[in-house]
Tab-separated table of C-alpha atoms in Angstrom:
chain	number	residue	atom	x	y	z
A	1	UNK	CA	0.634	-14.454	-0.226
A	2	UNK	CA	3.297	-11.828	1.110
A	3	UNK	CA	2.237	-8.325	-0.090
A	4	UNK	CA	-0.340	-6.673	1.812
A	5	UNK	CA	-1.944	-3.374	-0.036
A	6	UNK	CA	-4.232	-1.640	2.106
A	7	UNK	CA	-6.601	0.733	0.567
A	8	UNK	CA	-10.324	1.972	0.556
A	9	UNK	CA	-13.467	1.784	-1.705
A	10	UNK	CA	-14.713	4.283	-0.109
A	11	UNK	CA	-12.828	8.115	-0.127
A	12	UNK	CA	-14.099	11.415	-1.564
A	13	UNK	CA	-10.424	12.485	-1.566
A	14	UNK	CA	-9.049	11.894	-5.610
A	15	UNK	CA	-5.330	12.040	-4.047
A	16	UNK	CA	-6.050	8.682	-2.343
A	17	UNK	CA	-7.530	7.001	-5.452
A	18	UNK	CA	-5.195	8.185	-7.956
A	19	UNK	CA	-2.211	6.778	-5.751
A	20	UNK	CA	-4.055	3.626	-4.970
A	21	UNK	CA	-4.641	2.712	-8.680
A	22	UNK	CA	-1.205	3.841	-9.568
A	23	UNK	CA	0.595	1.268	-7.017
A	24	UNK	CA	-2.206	-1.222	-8.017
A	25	UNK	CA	-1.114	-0.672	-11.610
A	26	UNK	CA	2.669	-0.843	-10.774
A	27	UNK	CA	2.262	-4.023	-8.974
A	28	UNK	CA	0.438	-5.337	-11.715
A	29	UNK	CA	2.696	-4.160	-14.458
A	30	UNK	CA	5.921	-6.026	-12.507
A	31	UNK	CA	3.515	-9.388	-11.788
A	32	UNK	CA	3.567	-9.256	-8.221
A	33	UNK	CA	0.455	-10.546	-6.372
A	34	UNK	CA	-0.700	-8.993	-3.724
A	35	UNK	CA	-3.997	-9.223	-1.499
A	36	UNK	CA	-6.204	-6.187	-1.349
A	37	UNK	CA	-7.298	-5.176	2.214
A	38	UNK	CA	-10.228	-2.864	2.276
A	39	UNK	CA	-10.336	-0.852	5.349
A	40	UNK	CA	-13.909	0.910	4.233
A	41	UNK	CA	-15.249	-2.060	5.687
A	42	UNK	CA	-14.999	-1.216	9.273
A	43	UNK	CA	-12.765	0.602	11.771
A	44	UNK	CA	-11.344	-2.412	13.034
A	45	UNK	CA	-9.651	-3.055	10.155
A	46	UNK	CA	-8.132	0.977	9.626
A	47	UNK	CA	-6.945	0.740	13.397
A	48	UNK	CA	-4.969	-2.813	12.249
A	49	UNK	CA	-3.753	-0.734	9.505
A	50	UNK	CA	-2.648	2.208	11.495
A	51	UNK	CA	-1.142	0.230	13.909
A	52	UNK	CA	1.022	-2.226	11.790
A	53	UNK	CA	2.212	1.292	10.128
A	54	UNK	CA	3.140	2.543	13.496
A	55	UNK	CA	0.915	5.988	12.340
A	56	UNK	CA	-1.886	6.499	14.222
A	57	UNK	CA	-2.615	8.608	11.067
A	58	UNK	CA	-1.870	6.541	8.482
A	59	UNK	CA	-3.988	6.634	5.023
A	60	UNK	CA	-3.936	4.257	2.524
A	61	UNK	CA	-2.307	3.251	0.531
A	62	UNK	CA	-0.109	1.173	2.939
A	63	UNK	CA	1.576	-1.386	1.801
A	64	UNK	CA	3.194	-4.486	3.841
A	65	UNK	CA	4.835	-8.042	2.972
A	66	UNK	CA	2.918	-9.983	5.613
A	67	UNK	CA	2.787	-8.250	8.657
A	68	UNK	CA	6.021	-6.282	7.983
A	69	UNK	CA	5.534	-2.952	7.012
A	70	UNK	CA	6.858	-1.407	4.091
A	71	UNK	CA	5.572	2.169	3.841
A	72	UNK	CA	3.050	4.366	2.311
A	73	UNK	CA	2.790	5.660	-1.175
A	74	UNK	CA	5.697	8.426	-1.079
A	75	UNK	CA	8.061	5.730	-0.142
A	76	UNK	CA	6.484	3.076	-3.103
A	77	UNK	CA	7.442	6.421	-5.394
A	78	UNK	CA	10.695	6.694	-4.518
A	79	UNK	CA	10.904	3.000	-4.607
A	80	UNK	CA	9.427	2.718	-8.062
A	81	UNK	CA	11.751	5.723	-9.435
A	82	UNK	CA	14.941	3.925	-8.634
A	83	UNK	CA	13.600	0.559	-9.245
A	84	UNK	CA	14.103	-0.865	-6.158
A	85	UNK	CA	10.528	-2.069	-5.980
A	86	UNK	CA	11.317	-5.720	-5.222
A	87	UNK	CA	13.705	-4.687	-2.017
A	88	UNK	CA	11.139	-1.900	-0.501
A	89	UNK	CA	8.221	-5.106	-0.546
A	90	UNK	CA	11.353	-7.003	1.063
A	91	UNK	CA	10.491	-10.130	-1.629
A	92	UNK	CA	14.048	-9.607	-2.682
């Protein structure tokens, strides 16, 4: 499994969710798997996330093929908009 999507179950912030089920939705739409990492379920795994990203701010969603990062949800956007989807999750 290549594509990494890191998001939370746990956010009060309606920004966060809206843009997580909108890649989820987007990945789904285009059939490309990808593993869902929760990082609600302890630090350890936020600081992984912030630290693959490079951000030591970095909200989800992040996404990443492997352990190569891809970007955050502004870049999936502008991916999405000029359907270059495949190339920003480098599967193409």
């Amino acid at each position: 499994m290549g594509v990494k999507l890191y998001y939370t179950t746990v956010t009060a912030s309606r920004e966060v969710k809206s843009q997580q089920a909108e890649v989820m939705r987007i990945l789904d739409s285009k059939s490309i798997q990808y593993e869902l990492i929760d990082i609600s379920v302890g630090g350890a795994v936020r600081e992984e996330m912030r630290s693959k990203a490079g951000k030591p701010t970095a909200v989800p969603p992040q996404l990443f093929n492997d352990d190569q990062y891809c970007g955050d949800y502004q870049m999936f956007s502008e991916a999405v908009e000029e359907d270059t989807v495949e190339q920003f999750l480098k599967l193409a």
